[in-house]
Short mmCIF file of C-alpha atoms and ligand atoms in Angstrom, two decimals:
data_model
loop_
_atom_site.label_atom_id
_atom_site.label_comp_id
_atom_site.label_asym_id
_atom_site.label_seq_id
_atom_site.Cartn_x
_atom_site.Cartn_y
_atom_site.Cartn_z
CA MET E 1 74.97 101.16 98.46
CA PRO E 2 75.76 103.06 101.72
CA LYS E 3 79.12 104.80 101.83
CA ALA E 4 81.41 104.95 104.88
CA LEU E 5 84.57 106.96 105.37
CA ILE E 6 87.05 105.58 107.91
CA THR E 7 89.97 107.52 109.38
CA GLY E 8 92.65 105.25 110.86
CA ILE E 9 91.88 102.49 108.36
CA THR E 10 95.48 101.23 108.43
CA GLY E 11 95.17 100.53 112.18
CA GLN E 12 93.82 97.46 113.97
CA ASP E 13 90.20 98.63 114.28
CA GLY E 14 90.11 100.37 110.91
CA SER E 15 91.02 97.17 109.10
CA TYR E 16 88.40 95.08 110.95
CA LEU E 17 85.75 97.75 110.45
CA ALA E 18 86.54 97.82 106.72
CA ASP E 19 86.14 94.01 106.60
CA PHE E 20 82.81 94.29 108.41
CA LEU E 21 81.38 97.12 106.28
CA LEU E 22 82.46 95.53 102.99
CA ASP E 23 80.66 92.36 104.04
CA LYS E 24 77.56 94.48 104.71
CA GLY E 25 77.70 95.85 101.15
CA TYR E 26 79.14 99.29 101.96
CA GLU E 27 81.40 101.29 99.72
CA VAL E 28 84.38 102.01 101.97
CA ILE E 29 86.64 105.07 101.69
CA GLY E 30 89.81 104.72 103.77
CA VAL E 31 91.71 107.85 104.79
CA VAL E 32 95.47 107.36 104.88
CA ARG E 33 98.07 109.96 105.83
CA ARG E 34 101.02 110.43 103.55
CA SER E 35 104.25 108.69 104.57
CA SER E 36 107.45 107.81 102.74
CA THR E 37 106.77 104.10 103.22
CA ILE E 38 103.37 102.67 102.42
CA ASN E 39 102.12 100.25 105.07
CA PHE E 40 98.91 98.49 104.10
CA ASP E 41 99.78 95.22 105.90
CA ARG E 42 96.40 95.00 107.61
CA LEU E 43 94.52 95.86 104.40
CA ARG E 44 96.28 93.71 101.85
CA HIS E 45 93.44 91.15 101.68
CA ILE E 46 90.83 93.84 100.85
CA GLN E 47 92.91 96.54 99.21
CA ASP E 48 91.30 96.16 95.78
CA ARG E 49 87.82 96.57 97.30
CA LEU E 50 88.61 99.87 99.05
CA ALA E 51 89.03 103.44 97.88
CA ILE E 52 92.19 104.64 99.60
CA VAL E 53 92.41 108.44 99.80
CA GLN E 54 94.96 110.81 101.31
CA GLY E 55 94.06 112.96 104.30
CA ASP E 56 95.31 113.87 107.75
CA LEU E 57 93.55 114.79 110.97
CA LEU E 58 96.12 117.58 111.32
CA ASP E 59 94.86 119.22 108.12
CA GLN E 60 91.25 120.36 108.16
CA VAL E 61 91.29 121.38 104.49
CA SER E 62 92.00 117.77 103.54
CA LEU E 63 89.00 116.59 105.59
CA ILE E 64 86.61 119.12 104.05
CA HIS E 65 87.74 118.16 100.54
CA LEU E 66 87.32 114.45 101.27
CA LEU E 67 83.76 114.90 102.53
CA GLN E 68 82.86 117.11 99.55
CA GLU E 69 84.32 114.68 97.04
CA HIS E 70 83.09 111.35 98.48
CA GLN E 71 79.83 112.37 100.23
CA PRO E 72 79.81 109.54 102.80
CA ASP E 73 76.71 108.57 104.79
CA GLU E 74 78.80 107.59 107.81
CA VAL E 75 82.19 108.73 109.14
CA TYR E 76 84.11 106.56 111.62
CA ASN E 77 86.86 108.59 113.28
CA LEU E 78 89.33 105.91 114.41
CA ALA E 79 92.55 107.83 113.69
CA ALA E 80 94.58 108.78 116.75
CA GLN E 81 98.01 108.76 118.31
CA SER E 82 96.79 105.79 120.33
CA PHE E 83 99.82 104.51 122.28
CA VAL E 84 99.75 105.73 125.89
CA PRO E 85 103.56 105.80 126.52
CA THR E 86 104.13 107.86 123.35
CA SER E 87 101.60 110.38 124.64
CA PHE E 88 103.91 111.16 127.58
CA ASN E 89 106.81 111.80 125.17
CA GLN E 90 104.74 113.60 122.51
CA PRO E 91 101.91 115.25 124.46
CA VAL E 92 101.43 118.13 122.02
CA LEU E 93 101.20 115.92 118.93
CA THR E 94 98.83 113.62 120.83
CA GLY E 95 96.61 116.60 121.63
CA GLU E 96 96.67 117.84 118.03
CA VAL E 97 95.66 114.48 116.54
CA THR E 98 93.68 112.70 119.24
CA ALA E 99 91.87 115.75 120.64
CA LEU E 100 91.75 118.60 118.09
CA GLY E 101 91.58 116.14 115.19
CA VAL E 102 88.06 115.28 116.37
CA THR E 103 86.98 118.91 116.17
CA ARG E 104 88.47 119.22 112.70
CA MET E 105 86.39 116.29 111.48
CA LEU E 106 83.21 117.35 113.29
CA ASP E 107 83.46 120.86 111.93
CA ALA E 108 84.13 119.54 108.44
CA ILE E 109 80.87 117.56 108.75
CA ARG E 110 79.03 120.65 110.02
CA THR E 111 80.35 122.62 107.06
CA VAL E 112 79.82 120.05 104.30
CA ASP E 113 76.76 117.96 105.23
CA ARG E 114 75.10 117.76 108.65
CA ARG E 115 73.26 114.56 107.72
CA ILE E 116 76.50 112.52 107.90
CA ARG E 117 76.47 110.13 110.88
CA PHE E 118 79.65 110.31 112.99
CA TYR E 119 81.35 107.76 115.26
CA GLN E 120 84.09 108.87 117.69
CA ALA E 121 86.54 106.31 119.09
CA SER E 122 86.50 107.23 122.78
CA SER E 123 88.38 105.15 125.31
CA SER E 124 88.20 103.58 128.76
CA GLU E 125 91.52 105.40 129.38
CA MET E 126 89.29 108.42 130.11
CA PHE E 127 88.25 106.79 133.41
CA GLY E 128 91.91 106.57 134.51
CA LYS E 129 91.99 106.71 138.30
CA VAL E 130 88.56 105.18 138.44
CA ALA E 131 85.79 106.82 140.47
CA GLU E 132 83.67 103.65 140.57
CA VAL E 133 83.77 99.96 139.67
CA PRO E 134 82.58 98.92 137.13
CA GLN E 135 82.68 101.96 134.86
CA THR E 136 79.57 103.08 132.94
CA GLU E 137 78.62 105.93 130.60
CA LYS E 138 77.96 108.02 133.72
CA THR E 139 81.24 107.39 135.58
CA PRO E 140 83.25 110.64 135.97
CA PHE E 141 86.54 110.87 134.08
CA HIS E 142 90.00 111.16 135.68
CA PRO E 143 92.50 110.54 132.85
CA ARG E 144 96.06 109.56 133.76
CA SER E 145 97.97 110.30 130.54
CA PRO E 146 98.06 112.98 127.84
CA TYR E 147 96.35 110.36 125.65
CA GLY E 148 93.52 109.97 128.16
CA VAL E 149 93.19 113.75 128.49
CA ALA E 150 93.02 114.10 124.69
CA LYS E 151 90.32 111.42 124.50
CA VAL E 152 88.24 113.24 127.14
CA TYR E 153 88.36 116.33 124.92
CA GLY E 154 87.36 114.27 121.85
CA HIS E 155 84.49 112.74 123.81
CA TRP E 156 83.07 116.06 124.99
CA ILE E 157 83.48 117.86 121.67
CA THR E 158 81.50 115.03 120.06
CA ILE E 159 78.69 115.54 122.58
CA ASN E 160 78.96 119.29 122.13
CA TYR E 161 78.51 119.12 118.35
CA ARG E 162 75.55 116.79 118.84
CA GLU E 163 73.92 119.21 121.28
CA SER E 164 74.90 122.43 119.48
CA TYR E 165 74.29 121.53 115.85
CA GLY E 166 72.08 118.44 116.01
CA LEU E 167 74.71 116.18 114.42
CA PHE E 168 74.13 112.42 114.61
CA ALA E 169 77.36 112.01 116.59
CA CYS E 170 78.02 108.95 118.77
CA SER E 171 80.88 108.25 121.12
CA GLY E 172 81.86 104.66 121.82
CA ILE E 173 83.72 104.30 125.12
CA LEU E 174 85.62 101.17 124.23
CA PHE E 175 87.61 99.10 126.69
CA ASN E 176 90.82 97.37 125.51
CA HIS E 177 90.27 95.14 122.52
CA GLU E 178 92.93 93.02 120.92
CA SER E 179 93.62 90.68 118.02
CA PRO E 180 96.41 89.26 115.89
CA ARG E 181 96.33 92.63 114.06
CA ARG E 182 97.19 94.60 117.22
CA GLY E 183 100.35 96.76 117.09
CA LEU E 184 103.43 94.99 118.46
CA GLU E 185 104.02 97.67 121.11
CA PHE E 186 100.76 97.07 123.01
CA LEU E 187 100.99 94.64 125.94
CA PRO E 188 98.84 91.76 124.60
CA ARG E 189 100.57 91.61 121.23
CA LYS E 190 104.00 92.16 122.76
CA VAL E 191 103.28 89.10 124.91
CA SER E 192 101.76 86.88 122.17
CA TYR E 193 104.56 87.70 119.75
CA GLY E 194 107.23 87.30 122.44
CA VAL E 195 105.83 83.92 123.51
CA ALA E 196 105.77 82.71 119.90
CA ARG E 197 109.39 83.82 119.37
CA ILE E 198 110.51 82.15 122.61
CA LYS E 199 108.70 78.95 121.64
CA ALA E 200 110.41 79.09 118.22
CA GLY E 201 113.82 79.50 119.89
CA LEU E 202 114.32 83.01 118.49
CA GLN E 203 114.65 84.70 121.90
CA ASP E 204 114.70 83.66 125.56
CA LYS E 205 113.49 86.67 127.57
CA LEU E 206 110.46 88.93 127.43
CA VAL E 207 110.97 92.32 129.12
CA LEU E 208 107.82 93.88 130.57
CA GLY E 209 106.69 96.58 133.02
CA ASN E 210 103.81 96.62 135.52
CA LEU E 211 102.26 93.15 135.84
CA GLU E 212 99.63 94.23 138.39
CA ALA E 213 97.55 96.54 136.16
CA ARG E 214 94.08 95.21 135.40
CA ARG E 215 92.26 95.56 132.09
CA ASP E 216 88.94 94.54 130.57
CA TRP E 217 90.19 92.80 127.41
CA GLY E 218 87.96 91.76 124.48
CA TYR E 219 88.31 90.71 120.85
CA ALA E 220 88.52 93.59 118.32
CA PRO E 221 86.07 92.27 115.66
CA ASP E 222 83.30 92.27 118.30
CA TYR E 223 83.98 95.95 119.01
CA VAL E 224 83.86 97.22 115.40
CA ARG E 225 80.45 95.56 115.08
CA GLY E 226 79.36 97.68 118.06
CA MET E 227 80.59 100.88 116.35
CA TRP E 228 78.35 100.17 113.37
CA MET E 229 75.38 99.31 115.61
CA MET E 230 75.64 102.73 117.28
CA LEU E 231 75.27 104.50 113.94
CA GLN E 232 72.26 102.36 112.90
CA HIS E 233 70.20 103.30 115.96
CA ASP E 234 67.40 105.89 115.75
CA HIS E 235 69.13 108.32 118.11
CA PRO E 236 72.77 109.28 118.61
CA ASP E 237 74.15 108.43 122.04
CA ASP E 238 77.25 107.26 123.94
CA TYR E 239 77.89 103.62 124.83
CA VAL E 240 80.40 101.58 126.82
CA LEU E 241 81.61 98.43 125.01
CA ALA E 242 83.35 95.99 127.36
CA THR E 243 83.29 92.38 128.48
CA GLY E 244 82.55 93.13 132.15
CA GLU E 245 85.55 91.04 133.28
CA THR E 246 88.91 92.29 134.48
CA HIS E 247 92.27 90.49 134.49
CA THR E 248 95.81 91.42 135.45
CA VAL E 249 98.69 91.70 133.00
CA ARG E 250 100.22 88.83 134.98
CA GLU E 251 97.22 86.59 134.14
CA PHE E 252 97.53 87.44 130.45
CA VAL E 253 101.21 86.53 130.53
CA GLN E 254 100.65 83.33 132.47
CA ILE E 255 97.95 82.03 130.09
CA ALA E 256 99.99 82.93 127.01
CA PHE E 257 103.06 81.01 128.19
CA SER E 258 101.14 78.03 129.51
CA HIS E 259 99.30 77.75 126.16
CA VAL E 260 102.61 76.71 124.58
CA GLY E 261 103.74 74.59 127.55
CA LEU E 262 106.15 77.14 129.06
CA ASP E 263 106.45 78.67 132.55
CA TRP E 264 106.40 82.47 132.36
CA ASN E 265 108.65 82.71 135.45
CA ASP E 266 111.52 81.30 133.38
CA HIS E 267 111.28 84.00 130.72
CA VAL E 268 109.74 87.27 131.96
CA VAL E 269 112.06 90.03 133.14
CA ILE E 270 110.77 93.28 134.67
CA ASP E 271 112.32 96.57 133.59
CA PRO E 272 111.04 99.76 135.28
CA LYS E 273 111.54 101.64 132.01
CA TYR E 274 108.17 100.19 130.96
CA TYR E 275 106.43 101.69 134.00
CA ARG E 276 104.36 104.78 133.24
CA PRO E 277 104.59 108.18 134.99
CA ALA E 278 100.97 107.62 136.06
CA GLU E 279 99.26 104.25 135.70
CA VAL E 280 95.65 103.22 135.16
CA ASP E 281 95.42 100.45 137.76
CA LEU E 282 91.98 98.98 137.16
CA LEU E 283 89.55 99.02 134.26
CA VAL E 284 86.34 97.02 134.07
CA GLY E 285 83.36 98.16 132.06
CA ASN E 286 79.63 97.65 132.40
CA PRO E 287 78.21 97.18 128.88
CA ALA E 288 74.56 96.92 130.08
CA LYS E 289 73.39 99.96 128.10
CA ALA E 290 74.86 98.68 124.82
CA ARG E 291 73.34 95.26 125.49
CA ALA E 292 69.88 96.65 126.31
CA ILE E 293 69.61 99.29 123.57
CA LEU E 294 71.79 97.97 120.74
CA GLY E 295 71.72 94.25 121.48
CA TRP E 296 75.54 94.23 121.49
CA GLN E 297 77.61 91.72 123.43
CA HIS E 298 81.10 90.29 123.19
CA SER E 299 81.59 86.77 121.85
CA VAL E 300 85.18 85.80 122.73
CA SER E 301 86.33 84.98 126.28
CA PHE E 302 89.54 86.32 127.80
CA GLU E 303 91.27 82.94 127.75
CA ARG E 304 90.24 82.28 124.15
CA LEU E 305 91.48 85.74 123.12
CA VAL E 306 94.95 85.01 124.51
CA GLN E 307 95.03 81.66 122.70
CA ILE E 308 93.89 83.18 119.39
CA MET E 309 96.70 85.74 119.57
CA VAL E 310 99.44 83.28 120.51
CA ASP E 311 98.33 80.78 117.84
CA ALA E 312 98.29 83.49 115.18
CA ASP E 313 101.83 84.59 116.04
CA LEU E 314 103.08 81.00 116.07
CA ALA E 315 101.51 80.49 112.63
CA MET E 316 103.03 83.73 111.36
CA LEU E 317 106.52 82.69 112.44
CA GLN E 318 106.07 79.25 110.88
CA GLU E 319 104.95 80.88 107.64
CA ALA E 320 107.99 83.18 107.70
CA GLU E 321 110.24 80.18 108.28
CA ILE E 322 108.60 78.22 105.42
CA GLN E 323 109.13 81.17 103.11
CA ARG E 324 112.77 81.50 104.20
CA THR E 325 113.56 77.80 103.69
CA ALA E 326 111.34 77.10 100.66
CA PRO E 327 113.33 76.67 97.46
CA ASN E 328 113.11 79.67 95.19
CA ILE E 329 111.96 78.28 91.86
CA ASN E 330 113.09 81.44 90.06
CA TRP E 331 116.77 81.24 90.94
P1 LIG M 1 95.96 101.99 115.93
O1 LIG M 1 96.13 100.61 115.47
O2 LIG M 1 97.07 102.69 116.64
O3 LIG M 1 95.56 102.88 114.62
C1 LIG M 1 95.60 104.28 114.65
C2 LIG M 1 95.30 104.79 113.25
O4 LIG M 1 95.32 106.22 113.26
C3 LIG M 1 96.34 104.36 112.18
O5 LIG M 1 95.65 104.05 111.00
C4 LIG M 1 97.16 105.63 112.00
O6 LIG M 1 97.76 105.72 110.73
C5 LIG M 1 96.06 106.67 112.13
N1 LIG M 1 96.57 108.03 112.36
C6 LIG M 1 97.43 108.43 113.32
N2 LIG M 1 97.66 109.76 113.20
C7 LIG M 1 96.93 110.20 112.15
C8 LIG M 1 96.73 111.46 111.53
N3 LIG M 1 97.36 112.57 111.96
N4 LIG M 1 95.88 111.55 110.48
C9 LIG M 1 95.24 110.44 110.00
N5 LIG M 1 95.42 109.21 110.54
C10 LIG M 1 96.23 109.09 111.60
O7 LIG M 1 94.65 102.12 116.86
P2 LIG M 1 93.44 101.08 117.06
O8 LIG M 1 93.80 100.14 118.14
O9 LIG M 1 93.00 100.60 115.74
O10 LIG M 1 92.33 102.05 117.69
C11 LIG M 1 91.43 102.78 116.86
C12 LIG M 1 90.90 103.97 117.63
O11 LIG M 1 90.21 103.51 118.79
C13 LIG M 1 91.95 104.93 118.14
O12 LIG M 1 91.39 106.23 118.11
C14 LIG M 1 92.19 104.50 119.57
O13 LIG M 1 92.67 105.58 120.33
C15 LIG M 1 90.79 104.09 119.95
N6 LIG M 1 90.66 103.07 121.00
C16 LIG M 1 91.30 101.88 120.86
C17 LIG M 1 91.14 100.90 121.82
C18 LIG M 1 91.81 99.55 121.70
O14 LIG M 1 91.84 98.81 122.69
N7 LIG M 1 92.33 99.19 120.51
C19 LIG M 1 90.29 101.14 122.92
C20 LIG M 1 89.64 102.36 123.00
C21 LIG M 1 89.82 103.32 122.03
P3 LIG M 1 99.25 105.15 110.45
O15 LIG M 1 99.06 103.70 110.07
O16 LIG M 1 99.71 106.00 109.33
O17 LIG M 1 100.05 105.30 111.72
O1 LIG M 2 98.46 97.30 126.07
P1 LIG M 2 98.70 98.62 126.68
O2 LIG M 2 99.83 99.44 126.13
O3 LIG M 2 97.30 99.38 126.58
P2 LIG M 2 96.63 100.60 127.40
O4 LIG M 2 97.63 101.53 127.96
O5 LIG M 2 95.66 100.01 128.34
O6 LIG M 2 95.90 101.39 126.23
C1 LIG M 2 95.18 100.68 125.21
O7 LIG M 2 93.82 100.57 125.61
C2 LIG M 2 93.11 101.81 125.72
C3 LIG M 2 91.68 101.47 126.19
O8 LIG M 2 91.67 101.34 127.59
C4 LIG M 2 93.12 102.50 124.39
F1 LIG M 2 92.40 103.65 124.47
C5 LIG M 2 94.57 102.79 123.99
O9 LIG M 2 94.58 103.42 122.70
C6 LIG M 2 95.32 101.47 123.91
O10 LIG M 2 94.75 100.73 122.84
O11 LIG M 2 98.98 98.46 128.25
C7 LIG M 2 98.15 97.70 129.07
C8 LIG M 2 98.76 97.58 130.46
C9 LIG M 2 99.22 98.90 131.07
O12 LIG M 2 98.79 98.98 132.40
C10 LIG M 2 100.74 98.82 131.05
O13 LIG M 2 101.39 99.53 132.11
O14 LIG M 2 99.93 96.77 130.38
C11 LIG M 2 100.94 97.33 131.19
N1 LIG M 2 102.26 96.87 130.71
C12 LIG M 2 103.13 96.12 131.43
N2 LIG M 2 104.23 95.90 130.71
C13 LIG M 2 102.78 97.12 129.50
C14 LIG M 2 104.04 96.52 129.50
N3 LIG M 2 102.30 97.78 128.42
C15 LIG M 2 103.10 97.84 127.32
N4 LIG M 2 102.63 98.49 126.23
N5 LIG M 2 104.35 97.27 127.28
C16 LIG M 2 104.86 96.59 128.35
O15 LIG M 2 106.00 96.10 128.30
#
């Protein structure tokens, strides 16, 4: 049975990757940082099939011990401070986790067992103020946030350890991917959850920032499949995963509201506090290399993605309401 270690397993991608690898027959080790409140919401359905272990990308000793103890075949480094606005407020922490954390893990692999295959979660945020359209593995980087800068470091240190020490280290340059498990602070989930609450009569307004930004949005389960495919190939390399389509925030909002029969103009309010010090105006990826070499492609359209997310949040609110109003047979 192959063994995979996942950092960031409590996050959106970590939980989907764990689902995927368990289905493939892997033994999955999930690295969780210590906190005063345990939050395994995204893992509840598979918790008894995982080994949950404590570790932190800020603490290299913990990473070395984990690799020595569990001897994984594959390491997926998904942990990061991943929210762009927070990176402007906490640029040093973002650099420690999202940039230097990659070196800590790579060097732990170099120290413990160089045969371990490594996946780094790089990001389309690295392209920032884009040098060409669409973006490929060869497009130069111009990051626009401390998060993007940290990811550029993580990307290049991954390549450097591959070239310097012969590690099987891959970097996936992933464009935005979403799901009902997305954090509530990211635009797509903020919109799907807000629309569901408005439809349920729990709120009337949804306060947003820049509606003109364009993103290449896909469905998260498609993207974790691509991570695994990179580590199964004969040679380590870097790949863009994207849909090849770009849409504005405004389009996302419009489809989400119209899906429940509402007009977004009646509910959306703009507040400049959600504007960023520097914005990434346009992202659209070219996944031709991943398609040609790995056989990867996305399976969920933009419109369908928005509907999946809104439907899931509507169902979640209905479930919460049922639980609140259901008679408690223990009283
Ligand atoms: P996410 O939901 O924000 O999850 C981030 C994970 O990192 C959480 O499990 C978090 O743990 C963990 N983490 C944060 N700091 C840590 C530390 N110091 N030590 C150990 N774990 C730590 O992110 P995601 O959307 O799943 O994304 C996964 C990865 O892909 C991230 O690296 C992200 O930057 C990158 N990426 C994402 C996208 C996208 O569209 N989703 C696109 C490109 C790249 P807690 O639960 O304890 O906070
Ligand atoms: O959903 P977002 O916060 O995602 P962003 O900044 O594109 O970053 C996500 O994707 C990256 C890949 O490209 C990942 F690397 C990163 O970890 C993260 O997963 O914002 C999307 C767009 C931005 O242009 C933002 O300005 O939506 C715009 N926006 C407009 N109003 C808003 C809001 N974003 C948020 N979070 N909240 C708003 O109210």
